Short mmCIF file of C-alpha atoms in Angstrom, two decimals:
data_model
loop_
_atom_site.label_atom_id
_atom_site.label_comp_id
_atom_site.label_asym_id
_atom_site.label_seq_id
_atom_site.Cartn_x
_atom_site.Cartn_y
_atom_site.Cartn_z
CA UNK K 1 29.42 -22.81 -10.15
CA UNK K 2 26.39 -25.10 -9.61
CA UNK K 3 25.24 -23.16 -6.44
CA UNK K 4 25.75 -19.78 -8.16
CA UNK K 5 23.89 -21.04 -11.21
CA UNK K 6 21.00 -22.14 -9.05
CA UNK K 7 20.91 -18.70 -7.30
CA UNK K 8 20.99 -16.84 -10.63
CA UNK K 9 18.16 -19.03 -12.06
CA UNK K 10 15.91 -18.70 -8.96
CA UNK K 11 16.71 -14.97 -8.67
CA UNK K 12 15.99 -14.35 -12.46
CA UNK K 13 12.61 -16.33 -12.43
CA UNK K 14 11.44 -14.46 -9.18
CA UNK K 15 12.23 -11.09 -10.88
CA UNK K 16 10.49 -11.99 -14.05
CA UNK K 17 7.32 -12.98 -12.06
CA UNK K 18 7.40 -9.72 -10.06
CA UNK K 19 7.76 -7.87 -13.46
CA UNK K 20 4.79 -9.72 -14.82
CA UNK K 21 2.66 -8.80 -11.78
CA UNK K 22 3.66 -5.15 -12.21
CA UNK K 23 2.68 -5.25 -15.92
CA UNK K 24 -0.65 -6.63 -14.79
CA UNK K 25 -0.97 -3.70 -12.39
CA UNK K 26 -0.26 -1.31 -15.27
CA UNK K 27 -2.98 -2.92 -17.46
CA UNK K 28 -5.46 -2.43 -14.52
CA UNK K 29 -4.33 1.28 -14.19
CA UNK K 30 -5.29 1.81 -17.98
CA UNK K 31 -8.59 0.07 -17.36
CA UNK K 32 -9.04 2.21 -14.25
CA UNK K 33 -8.40 5.45 -16.03
CA UNK K 34 -10.68 4.50 -18.95
CA UNK K 35 -13.36 3.54 -16.47
CA UNK K 36 -13.30 6.92 -14.79
CA UNK K 37 -14.25 8.62 -17.99
CA UNK K 38 -17.50 6.46 -18.62
CA UNK K 39 -20.80 7.18 -17.21
CA UNK K 40 -22.59 4.44 -15.20
CA UNK K 41 -25.62 3.28 -17.11
CA UNK K 42 -26.78 0.59 -14.56
CA UNK K 43 -30.51 -0.09 -14.24
CA UNK K 44 -31.66 0.77 -10.72
CA UNK K 45 -34.79 -0.14 -8.54
CA UNK K 46 -37.11 2.75 -8.05
CA UNK K 47 -37.19 3.12 -4.30
CA UNK K 48 -40.06 5.61 -4.51
CA UNK K 49 -42.26 2.67 -5.53
CA UNK K 50 -42.83 0.35 -2.51
CA UNK K 51 -43.47 -2.59 -4.65
CA UNK K 52 -39.96 -2.38 -6.08
CA UNK K 53 -38.18 -2.56 -2.59
CA UNK K 54 -37.00 -6.02 -2.03
CA UNK K 55 -36.64 -7.83 1.33
CA UNK K 56 -33.15 -7.69 2.76
CA UNK K 57 -31.21 -9.67 5.38
CA UNK K 58 -28.17 -8.09 7.20
CA UNK K 59 -25.95 -10.84 8.51
CA UNK K 60 -23.42 -9.89 11.22
CA UNK K 61 -20.87 -12.67 11.77
CA UNK K 62 -19.31 -12.24 15.08
CA UNK K 63 -16.93 -14.03 17.46
CA UNK K 64 -15.84 -12.72 20.95
CA UNK K 65 -16.26 -9.09 19.97
CA UNK K 66 -16.27 -7.48 23.41
CA UNK K 67 -14.98 -4.08 22.37
CA UNK K 68 -16.94 -3.32 19.41
CA UNK K 69 -20.18 -5.29 19.66
CA UNK K 70 -22.27 -2.44 21.23
CA UNK K 71 -21.01 -0.02 18.67
CA UNK K 72 -21.78 -2.40 15.82
CA UNK K 73 -25.42 -3.20 17.01
CA UNK K 74 -26.20 0.42 17.64
CA UNK K 75 -24.90 1.37 14.14
CA UNK K 76 -26.78 -1.12 12.32
CA UNK K 77 -29.96 -0.28 14.04
CA UNK K 78 -29.72 3.31 12.42
CA UNK K 79 -29.94 1.74 8.85
CA UNK K 80 -32.57 3.46 6.89
CA UNK K 81 -34.85 0.81 5.31
CA UNK K 82 -38.44 -0.13 5.48
CA UNK K 83 -38.87 -2.08 8.78
CA UNK K 84 -41.18 -4.48 7.18
CA UNK K 85 -38.64 -5.53 4.52
CA UNK K 86 -35.50 -5.74 6.76
CA UNK K 87 -34.29 -8.40 9.23
CA UNK K 88 -30.95 -8.68 10.93
CA UNK K 89 -29.26 -11.82 11.89
CA UNK K 90 -26.52 -11.66 14.64
CA UNK K 91 -24.58 -14.82 13.82
CA UNK K 92 -22.79 -15.15 17.09
CA UNK K 93 -20.13 -17.90 17.56
CA UNK K 94 -18.77 -16.36 20.61
CA UNK K 95 -17.37 -18.49 23.44
CA UNK K 96 -16.97 -15.76 26.18
CA UNK K 97 -19.24 -13.56 28.17
CA UNK K 98 -20.09 -11.46 25.12
CA UNK K 99 -22.87 -13.99 24.19
CA UNK K 100 -24.94 -12.75 27.22
CA UNK K 101 -24.30 -9.01 26.63
CA UNK K 102 -25.03 -9.40 23.09
CA UNK K 103 -28.25 -11.26 23.74
CA UNK K 104 -29.34 -8.32 26.06
CA UNK K 105 -28.51 -5.79 23.57
CA UNK K 106 -30.32 -7.65 20.87
CA UNK K 107 -33.38 -7.84 23.13
CA UNK K 108 -33.21 -4.09 23.67
CA UNK K 109 -33.29 -3.38 20.01
CA UNK K 110 -36.01 -5.87 19.22
CA UNK K 111 -38.21 -3.93 21.63
CA UNK K 112 -37.86 -0.97 19.40
CA UNK K 113 -39.69 -2.98 16.55
CA UNK K 114 -36.41 -3.91 14.77
CA UNK K 115 -36.60 -7.49 13.32
CA UNK K 116 -33.26 -8.65 14.83
CA UNK K 117 -32.36 -12.28 15.79
CA UNK K 118 -29.40 -13.71 17.89
CA UNK K 119 -28.34 -16.90 16.39
CA UNK K 120 -25.81 -19.05 18.26
CA UNK K 121 -24.42 -22.36 16.89
CA UNK K 122 -23.44 -25.21 19.20
CA UNK K 123 -20.06 -25.59 17.35
CA UNK K 124 -17.90 -23.41 15.04
CA UNK K 125 -17.69 -25.78 12.20
CA UNK K 126 -16.59 -23.90 9.00
CA UNK K 127 -16.06 -20.80 11.11
CA UNK K 128 -17.23 -17.71 9.44
CA UNK K 129 -18.41 -19.64 6.21
CA UNK K 130 -20.24 -21.94 8.50
CA UNK K 131 -22.01 -19.27 10.31
CA UNK K 132 -23.08 -17.44 7.07
CA UNK K 133 -24.32 -20.66 5.73
CA UNK K 134 -26.32 -21.50 8.81
CA UNK K 135 -27.98 -18.17 8.73
CA UNK K 136 -28.84 -18.25 5.15
CA UNK K 137 -31.01 -21.41 5.85
CA UNK K 138 -33.57 -19.24 7.74
CA UNK K 139 -32.81 -15.76 6.06
CA UNK K 140 -36.05 -14.12 4.81
CA UNK K 141 -34.23 -11.67 2.58
CA UNK K 142 -33.95 -11.79 -1.15
CA UNK K 143 -30.57 -10.08 -0.69
CA UNK K 144 -27.88 -10.67 1.94
CA UNK K 145 -25.84 -7.83 3.25
CA UNK K 146 -22.81 -8.80 5.39
CA UNK K 147 -20.78 -6.67 7.76
CA UNK K 148 -17.90 -7.75 10.01
CA UNK K 149 -17.80 -6.44 13.68
CA UNK K 150 -15.59 -3.43 12.98
CA UNK K 151 -17.56 -2.00 10.03
CA UNK K 152 -19.80 0.93 10.40
CA UNK K 153 -22.13 1.43 7.35
CA UNK K 154 -23.77 4.81 6.87
CA UNK K 155 -27.62 4.96 7.49
CA UNK K 156 -28.25 5.23 3.70
CA UNK K 157 -26.04 2.26 2.85
CA UNK K 158 -28.75 -0.16 1.66
CA UNK K 159 -30.37 2.55 -0.47
CA UNK K 160 -27.04 3.22 -2.23
CA UNK K 161 -26.34 -0.57 -2.92
CA UNK K 162 -29.57 -2.46 -3.37
CA UNK K 163 -31.04 -0.48 -6.36
CA UNK K 164 -28.22 -2.02 -8.58
CA UNK K 165 -29.85 -5.46 -8.37
CA UNK K 166 -32.43 -4.32 -10.72
CA UNK K 167 -30.20 -6.02 -13.15
CA UNK K 168 -31.11 -9.72 -12.52
CA UNK K 169 -27.52 -10.86 -13.78
CA UNK K 170 -25.86 -9.05 -10.75
CA UNK K 171 -25.06 -11.33 -8.00
CA UNK K 172 -22.90 -9.14 -5.77
CA UNK K 173 -22.62 -5.43 -5.02
CA UNK K 174 -19.30 -4.60 -3.22
CA UNK K 175 -18.43 -1.21 -1.72
CA UNK K 176 -15.09 0.42 -0.88
CA UNK K 177 -13.69 0.11 2.50
CA UNK K 178 -12.87 3.37 4.47
CA UNK K 179 -10.57 3.64 7.49
CA UNK K 180 -11.70 5.38 10.69
CA UNK K 181 -8.26 5.25 12.22
CA UNK K 182 -6.11 5.66 9.07
CA UNK K 183 -3.74 8.17 10.87
CA UNK K 184 -3.41 6.27 14.16
CA UNK K 185 0.21 5.07 13.43
CA UNK K 186 2.65 4.05 10.74
CA UNK K 187 1.19 0.60 10.86
CA UNK K 188 -2.46 1.90 10.23
CA UNK K 189 -1.28 4.33 7.46
CA UNK K 190 0.56 1.67 5.49
CA UNK K 191 -2.33 -0.83 5.80
CA UNK K 192 -4.79 1.99 4.55
CA UNK K 193 -2.29 2.65 1.54
CA UNK K 194 -2.39 -0.95 0.43
CA UNK K 195 -6.10 -1.33 0.87
CA UNK K 196 -6.83 1.94 -0.94
CA UNK K 197 -4.78 0.62 -3.91
CA UNK K 198 -6.72 -2.63 -3.91
CA UNK K 199 -10.09 -0.89 -3.75
CA UNK K 200 -9.43 1.52 -6.41
CA UNK K 201 -6.77 0.11 -8.94
CA UNK K 202 -7.63 -3.59 -8.62
CA UNK K 203 -11.33 -3.65 -8.12
CA UNK K 204 -12.29 -0.95 -10.64
CA UNK K 205 -9.55 -2.01 -13.00
CA UNK K 206 -10.75 -5.57 -13.24
CA UNK K 207 -14.60 -4.86 -12.74
CA UNK K 208 -14.60 -2.40 -15.54
CA UNK K 209 -13.58 -4.90 -18.23
CA UNK K 210 -15.71 -7.81 -16.79
CA UNK K 211 -12.68 -9.56 -15.24
CA UNK K 212 -13.13 -11.50 -11.93
CA UNK K 213 -13.13 -9.55 -8.71
CA UNK K 214 -13.78 -10.75 -5.34
CA UNK K 215 -16.42 -9.94 -2.55
CA UNK K 216 -14.19 -8.69 0.25
CA UNK K 217 -15.78 -10.53 3.10
CA UNK K 218 -17.74 -7.55 4.30
CA UNK K 219 -19.36 -4.36 3.30
CA UNK K 220 -21.27 -5.96 0.34
CA UNK K 221 -24.47 -7.48 -0.69
CA UNK K 222 -25.23 -10.88 -2.25
CA UNK K 223 -28.25 -11.97 -4.15
CA UNK K 224 -29.47 -15.06 -2.12
CA UNK K 225 -30.08 -17.15 -5.30
CA UNK K 226 -26.56 -16.41 -6.46
CA UNK K 227 -25.10 -17.83 -3.29
CA UNK K 228 -27.04 -21.03 -3.55
CA UNK K 229 -26.52 -21.33 -7.34
CA UNK K 230 -22.72 -20.99 -6.86
CA UNK K 231 -22.74 -23.81 -4.28
CA UNK K 232 -23.21 -21.95 -1.12
CA UNK K 233 -20.54 -20.95 1.45
CA UNK K 234 -17.67 -23.38 1.97
CA UNK K 235 -15.07 -23.50 4.86
CA UNK K 236 -12.18 -25.37 3.08
CA UNK K 237 -10.15 -22.14 2.65
CA UNK K 238 -9.36 -19.29 4.88
CA UNK K 239 -10.90 -16.72 2.39
CA UNK K 240 -14.36 -18.03 1.90
CA UNK K 241 -15.20 -14.78 0.17
CA UNK K 242 -12.68 -15.19 -2.61
CA UNK K 243 -13.84 -18.78 -3.05
CA UNK K 244 -17.39 -18.16 -3.44
CA UNK K 245 -16.75 -15.09 -5.60
CA UNK K 246 -15.01 -17.24 -8.15
CA UNK K 247 -17.45 -19.88 -8.25
CA UNK K 248 -20.33 -17.39 -8.69
CA UNK K 249 -18.50 -15.68 -11.67
CA UNK K 250 -17.76 -18.88 -13.15
CA UNK K 251 -21.56 -19.49 -13.21
CA UNK K 252 -21.85 -16.20 -15.18
CA UNK K 253 -23.08 -13.97 -12.36
CA UNK K 254 -21.90 -10.41 -12.58
CA UNK K 255 -20.33 -8.25 -9.78
CA UNK K 256 -20.89 -4.54 -9.34
CA UNK K 257 -18.23 -2.66 -7.59
CA UNK K 258 -19.15 0.87 -6.10
CA UNK K 259 -15.98 2.83 -5.69
CA UNK K 260 -18.05 5.98 -4.62
CA UNK K 261 -19.82 4.15 -1.75
CA UNK K 262 -17.54 4.03 1.31
CA UNK K 263 -18.01 1.86 4.27
CA UNK K 264 -15.84 2.93 7.17
CA UNK K 265 -14.01 0.30 9.21
CA UNK K 266 -11.23 0.06 11.87
CA UNK K 267 -7.64 -1.03 10.96
CA UNK K 268 -5.70 -3.34 13.25
CA UNK K 269 -3.52 -1.14 15.44
CA UNK K 270 -1.23 -3.78 16.91
CA UNK K 271 1.16 -5.66 14.65
CA UNK K 272 0.12 -9.17 16.07
CA UNK K 273 -3.39 -8.42 14.94
CA UNK K 274 -2.15 -7.37 11.47
CA UNK K 275 0.10 -10.49 11.33
CA UNK K 276 -2.93 -12.77 11.89
CA UNK K 277 -4.96 -10.88 9.26
CA UNK K 278 -2.09 -10.93 6.85
CA UNK K 279 -1.61 -14.68 7.34
CA UNK K 280 -5.15 -15.52 6.81
CA UNK K 281 -5.50 -13.39 3.59
CA UNK K 282 -2.33 -14.63 2.09
CA UNK K 283 -2.76 -18.34 3.03
CA UNK K 284 -6.25 -18.20 1.76
CA UNK K 285 -5.30 -16.60 -1.57
CA UNK K 286 -2.83 -19.49 -2.14
CA UNK K 287 -5.46 -22.04 -1.21
CA UNK K 288 -7.90 -20.49 -3.65
CA UNK K 289 -5.29 -20.63 -6.33
CA UNK K 290 -4.85 -24.43 -5.62
CA UNK K 291 -8.67 -24.85 -5.57
CA UNK K 292 -9.76 -22.72 -8.49
CA UNK K 293 -6.85 -22.59 -10.98
CA UNK K 294 -8.03 -25.42 -13.29
CA UNK K 295 -11.56 -24.33 -13.09
CA UNK K 296 -10.53 -20.94 -14.31
CA UNK K 297 -8.24 -22.22 -17.03
CA UNK K 298 -10.69 -24.63 -18.42
CA UNK K 299 -13.85 -22.52 -18.19
CA UNK K 300 -15.34 -22.13 -21.61
CA UNK K 301 -17.49 -19.14 -20.83
CA UNK K 302 -14.80 -16.58 -19.93
CA UNK K 303 -12.22 -14.87 -22.17
CA UNK K 304 -8.42 -15.63 -22.37
CA UNK K 305 -7.65 -12.19 -21.03
CA UNK K 306 -10.10 -12.82 -18.09
CA UNK K 307 -8.43 -16.07 -17.34
CA UNK K 308 -4.83 -14.40 -17.12
CA UNK K 309 -6.16 -11.76 -14.94
CA UNK K 310 -8.07 -14.30 -12.85
CA UNK K 311 -4.87 -16.42 -12.38
CA UNK K 312 -2.57 -13.39 -11.46
CA UNK K 313 -5.41 -12.28 -9.05
CA UNK K 314 -5.26 -15.74 -7.35
CA UNK K 315 -1.49 -15.50 -7.27
CA UNK K 316 -1.45 -12.09 -5.64
CA UNK K 317 -0.31 -13.46 -2.31
CA UNK K 318 2.40 -15.45 -3.96
CA UNK K 319 4.21 -12.21 -4.94
CA UNK K 320 5.34 -12.16 -1.35
CA UNK K 321 7.24 -15.36 -1.84
CA UNK K 322 8.90 -13.88 -4.89
CA UNK K 323 9.87 -10.81 -3.13
CA UNK K 324 11.38 -12.86 -0.22
CA UNK K 325 13.36 -14.96 -2.73
CA UNK K 326 14.78 -11.93 -4.51
CA UNK K 327 15.58 -10.22 -1.08
CA UNK K 328 17.49 -13.18 0.36
CA UNK K 329 19.28 -13.99 -2.78
CA UNK K 330 20.40 -10.37 -3.54
CA UNK K 331 23.38 -10.46 -1.21
CA UNK K 332 24.91 -13.58 -2.82
CA UNK K 333 24.07 -11.93 -6.09
CA UNK K 334 26.09 -8.90 -5.05
CA UNK K 335 29.09 -11.14 -4.59
CA UNK K 336 28.59 -13.20 -7.78
CA UNK K 337 28.31 -9.94 -9.68
CA UNK K 338 31.76 -8.84 -8.47
CA UNK K 339 33.49 -12.28 -8.75
CA UNK K 340 32.43 -13.27 -12.29
CA UNK K 341 33.34 -10.56 -14.77
CA UNK K 342 31.83 -12.47 -17.69
CA UNK K 343 28.37 -12.10 -16.30
CA UNK K 344 28.58 -8.38 -16.50
CA UNK K 345 26.08 -8.19 -19.49
CA UNK K 346 23.48 -10.25 -17.53
CA UNK K 347 23.62 -7.77 -14.69
CA UNK K 348 23.27 -4.84 -16.94
CA UNK K 349 20.19 -6.51 -18.42
CA UNK K 350 18.89 -7.35 -14.99
CA UNK K 351 18.90 -3.76 -13.92
CA UNK K 352 16.02 -3.35 -16.42
CA UNK K 353 13.90 -4.95 -13.67
CA UNK K 354 13.85 -1.83 -11.61
CA UNK K 355 11.13 -0.92 -13.98
CA UNK K 356 8.81 -3.21 -11.66
CA UNK K 357 9.32 -0.54 -8.95
CA UNK K 358 8.70 2.38 -11.27
CA UNK K 359 5.50 0.80 -12.42
CA UNK K 360 4.34 0.23 -8.85
CA UNK K 361 5.23 3.80 -8.04
CA UNK K 362 3.24 5.27 -10.82
CA UNK K 363 0.21 3.28 -10.27
CA UNK K 364 0.04 3.89 -6.63
CA UNK K 365 0.65 7.61 -7.08
CA UNK K 366 -2.50 7.87 -9.51
CA UNK K 367 -4.57 5.96 -6.96
CA UNK K 368 -3.17 8.08 -4.00
CA UNK K 369 -4.01 11.44 -5.67
CA UNK K 370 -7.59 10.18 -6.55
CA UNK K 371 -8.10 10.35 -2.65
CA UNK K 372 -5.90 13.12 -1.57
CA UNK K 373 -5.50 15.35 -4.56
CA UNK K 374 -2.45 16.45 -6.61
CA UNK K 375 0.31 19.04 -5.70
CA UNK K 376 3.79 18.91 -4.47
CA UNK K 377 2.98 18.75 -0.83
CA UNK K 378 0.88 15.51 -1.34
CA UNK K 379 3.25 14.17 -3.78
CA UNK K 380 6.11 14.48 -1.13
CA UNK K 381 3.93 12.85 1.42
CA UNK K 382 3.11 9.99 -1.24
CA UNK K 383 6.80 9.40 -1.76
CA UNK K 384 7.62 9.00 1.87
CA UNK K 385 4.58 6.72 2.44
CA UNK K 386 5.18 4.70 -0.68
CA UNK K 387 8.88 3.80 0.38
CA UNK K 388 7.64 3.27 3.97
CA UNK K 389 5.04 0.85 2.65
CA UNK K 390 7.28 -1.09 0.55
CA UNK K 391 9.91 -1.39 3.35
CA UNK K 392 7.30 -2.75 5.88
CA UNK K 393 5.58 -4.94 3.19
CA UNK K 394 8.99 -6.53 2.45
CA UNK K 395 9.51 -6.91 6.32
CA UNK K 396 6.29 -9.01 6.18
CA UNK K 397 7.56 -11.11 3.45
CA UNK K 398 8.94 -14.02 5.53
CA UNK K 399 5.59 -14.26 7.56
CA UNK K 400 3.52 -14.10 4.41
CA UNK K 401 5.85 -16.39 2.50
CA UNK K 402 5.15 -19.00 5.16
CA UNK K 403 1.43 -18.59 4.77
CA UNK K 404 1.59 -18.85 0.99
CA UNK K 405 3.74 -22.07 1.16
CA UNK K 406 1.28 -23.57 3.57
CA UNK K 407 -1.66 -22.69 1.41
CA UNK K 408 -0.05 -24.18 -1.77
CA UNK K 409 0.83 -27.39 0.00
CA UNK K 410 -2.68 -27.84 1.34
CA UNK K 411 -1.69 -27.59 4.92
CA UNK K 412 -4.98 -26.82 6.85
CA UNK K 413 -5.16 -24.48 9.71
CA UNK K 414 -7.68 -22.86 11.97
CA UNK K 415 -9.55 -19.63 11.05
CA UNK K 416 -7.93 -16.94 13.36
CA UNK K 417 -9.92 -13.82 13.36
CA UNK K 418 -8.33 -10.34 13.67
CA UNK K 419 -8.83 -8.87 17.30
CA UNK K 420 -10.82 -5.62 17.20
CA UNK K 421 -10.13 -2.60 19.45
CA UNK K 422 -12.69 0.16 19.27
CA UNK K 423 -9.69 2.38 19.21
CA UNK K 424 -11.66 5.61 18.78
CA UNK K 425 -12.66 5.22 22.58
CA UNK K 426 -9.76 3.32 23.80
CA UNK K 427 -6.95 5.27 22.29
CA UNK K 428 -4.15 4.23 24.56
CA UNK K 429 -5.53 1.10 25.97
CA UNK K 430 -4.96 -1.66 23.26
CA UNK K 431 -2.58 -3.39 25.76
CA UNK K 432 -5.52 -4.46 27.84
CA UNK K 433 -7.17 -6.26 24.90
CA UNK K 434 -7.98 -9.76 26.11
CA UNK K 435 -7.87 -11.20 22.71
CA UNK K 436 -4.23 -10.39 21.84
CA UNK K 437 -1.92 -13.29 21.62
CA UNK K 438 0.72 -13.35 24.40
CA UNK K 439 3.14 -15.59 22.87
CA UNK K 440 6.05 -14.68 20.59
CA UNK K 441 6.10 -16.46 17.17
CA UNK K 442 9.47 -18.23 16.34
CA UNK K 443 9.04 -16.32 13.12
CA UNK K 444 9.77 -13.07 14.94
CA UNK K 445 13.31 -14.41 15.80
CA UNK K 446 13.97 -15.17 12.21
CA UNK K 447 12.84 -11.77 11.26
CA UNK K 448 15.34 -10.33 13.81
CA UNK K 449 18.05 -12.40 12.12
CA UNK K 450 16.97 -11.22 8.76
CA UNK K 451 17.46 -7.60 9.96
CA UNK K 452 20.88 -8.39 10.74
CA UNK K 453 21.37 -10.26 7.42
CA UNK K 454 20.49 -7.17 5.57
CA UNK K 455 22.58 -5.01 7.76
CA UNK K 456 25.44 -7.26 6.42
CA UNK K 457 23.98 -6.52 2.86
CA UNK K 458 24.51 -2.72 3.62
CA UNK K 459 28.10 -3.54 4.91
CA UNK K 460 28.87 -5.57 1.75
CA UNK K 461 28.22 -2.64 -0.52
CA UNK K 462 31.45 -1.01 0.86
CA UNK K 463 33.71 -4.05 0.57
CA UNK K 464 32.78 -5.86 -2.59
CA UNK K 465 34.63 -5.18 -5.93
CA UNK K 466 37.78 -3.28 -6.44
CA UNK K 467 36.38 0.00 -7.31
CA UNK K 468 35.48 1.33 -3.87
CA UNK K 469 32.39 -0.75 -3.53
CA UNK K 470 29.06 -1.61 -5.23
CA UNK K 471 26.12 0.46 -4.18
CA UNK K 472 23.56 -0.64 -6.64
CA UNK K 473 21.53 -2.75 -4.20
CA UNK K 474 22.15 -0.47 -1.18
CA UNK K 475 18.79 1.21 -1.29
CA UNK K 476 17.02 -2.13 -1.54
CA UNK K 477 18.98 -3.62 1.39
CA UNK K 478 18.31 -0.42 3.42
CA UNK K 479 14.52 -0.86 2.90
CA UNK K 480 14.83 -4.42 3.89
CA UNK K 481 16.90 -3.82 6.87
CA UNK K 482 14.34 -1.09 7.87
CA UNK K 483 11.28 -3.20 7.13
CA UNK K 484 12.47 -6.31 9.00
CA UNK K 485 13.62 -4.22 11.91
CA UNK K 486 10.24 -2.54 12.27
CA UNK K 487 8.35 -5.87 12.15
CA UNK K 488 10.79 -7.44 14.61
CA UNK K 489 10.84 -4.73 17.23
CA UNK K 490 7.14 -4.00 16.81
CA UNK K 491 6.32 -7.67 17.28
CA UNK K 492 8.42 -7.84 20.42
CA UNK K 493 6.70 -4.82 22.05
CA UNK K 494 3.12 -5.97 21.12
CA UNK K 495 3.65 -9.66 21.95
CA UNK K 496 3.16 -11.12 18.41
#
């Protein structure tokens, strides 16, 4: 009974933590709906007055971006801003032939009168954070706009964001990510679905109440003095953006999130690229929890509610570990339920935790209809997408749990950037991408075994008990079987 007791305890704690996270999402939804009813009363720079227009530096941190570099530079060159008050830094850490092609393209743009510099380091210490910090040393701008290589800001982007810095307490203005290849595949649809929820529910829900949010690494602008005051960029975590965001807000800098300003970007189209991105984000989140938890809890300048939301925010990625534990233990729990009749009340009570799924369903639907609108057809599309997303997200739970555990344990790893594809012009040519990993991770084998394990869970529903089976967990196991199967087979075909 010791093993059974241990399984029950771990299973229960994991479910409680998932419910707590769901309730925090519900609170953010309430904040979001309230924020949508309020008018923005922000002070703005008067761009009709040349004296009020500040100097801006655009930083483009890049590394081996053969497929999108030309598109990035040509797009940035279209930014509408007074030339005498704009400089562009191409922070190029590349180690391949793109160094030469980028240099030529930068020269071509400079010849048009654009103040653009090609900055190359002799080493990649600090990775992206190191490149940003290096560029900051010589940046002329009072404000620093940052774009990753796959982002395509619209020409009026600076005119939509810079005016908000009229308020001298604002340290960051962050915009919402758009997705130029949202409908390319199931994989891109579920990534867009998850990011849309983050950029509506979470960012607005937190920002509207003054809780901590994060600069998302790109498609935002920093006040240069805010970066320096917060301690500058540090490369000791894989999510340097989240790290600096918390340090800045602990220094009383305010962040402004603009839901209505969309910055289009490209989603990873191959599961190996999505895996590397997910690993970096989830491990970085755990690393930042380890780094920032006590600073947040002991801060005297923030409210108790902001502390709670901050801790839950830093623990976002840890939810994958809780989901993975619940999933793996759910099959033993099925047998325990039918073996020990005296635990029946416990299992009746535990069925209450289906509320977590209901809360997520409601929260995500309200976000979904903000983008796509109401109506039965959209609702039906949402239901299909919601369960597809949850299935595949659970299929990533082993991969992401490993990332989270490494982050919490302080195991260091190299910054692995996400390969870009320029899929709009190379629709069927992603297999030729030279930056894709060729080796299959050992984790993929375990994901295949987990697919079989949850297949056994489906079979178990028919054989447990003496009343013709127990199908309470059947939908859950079906989603897990489908999710791990999707991740396993896609990883094999794309060489994860």
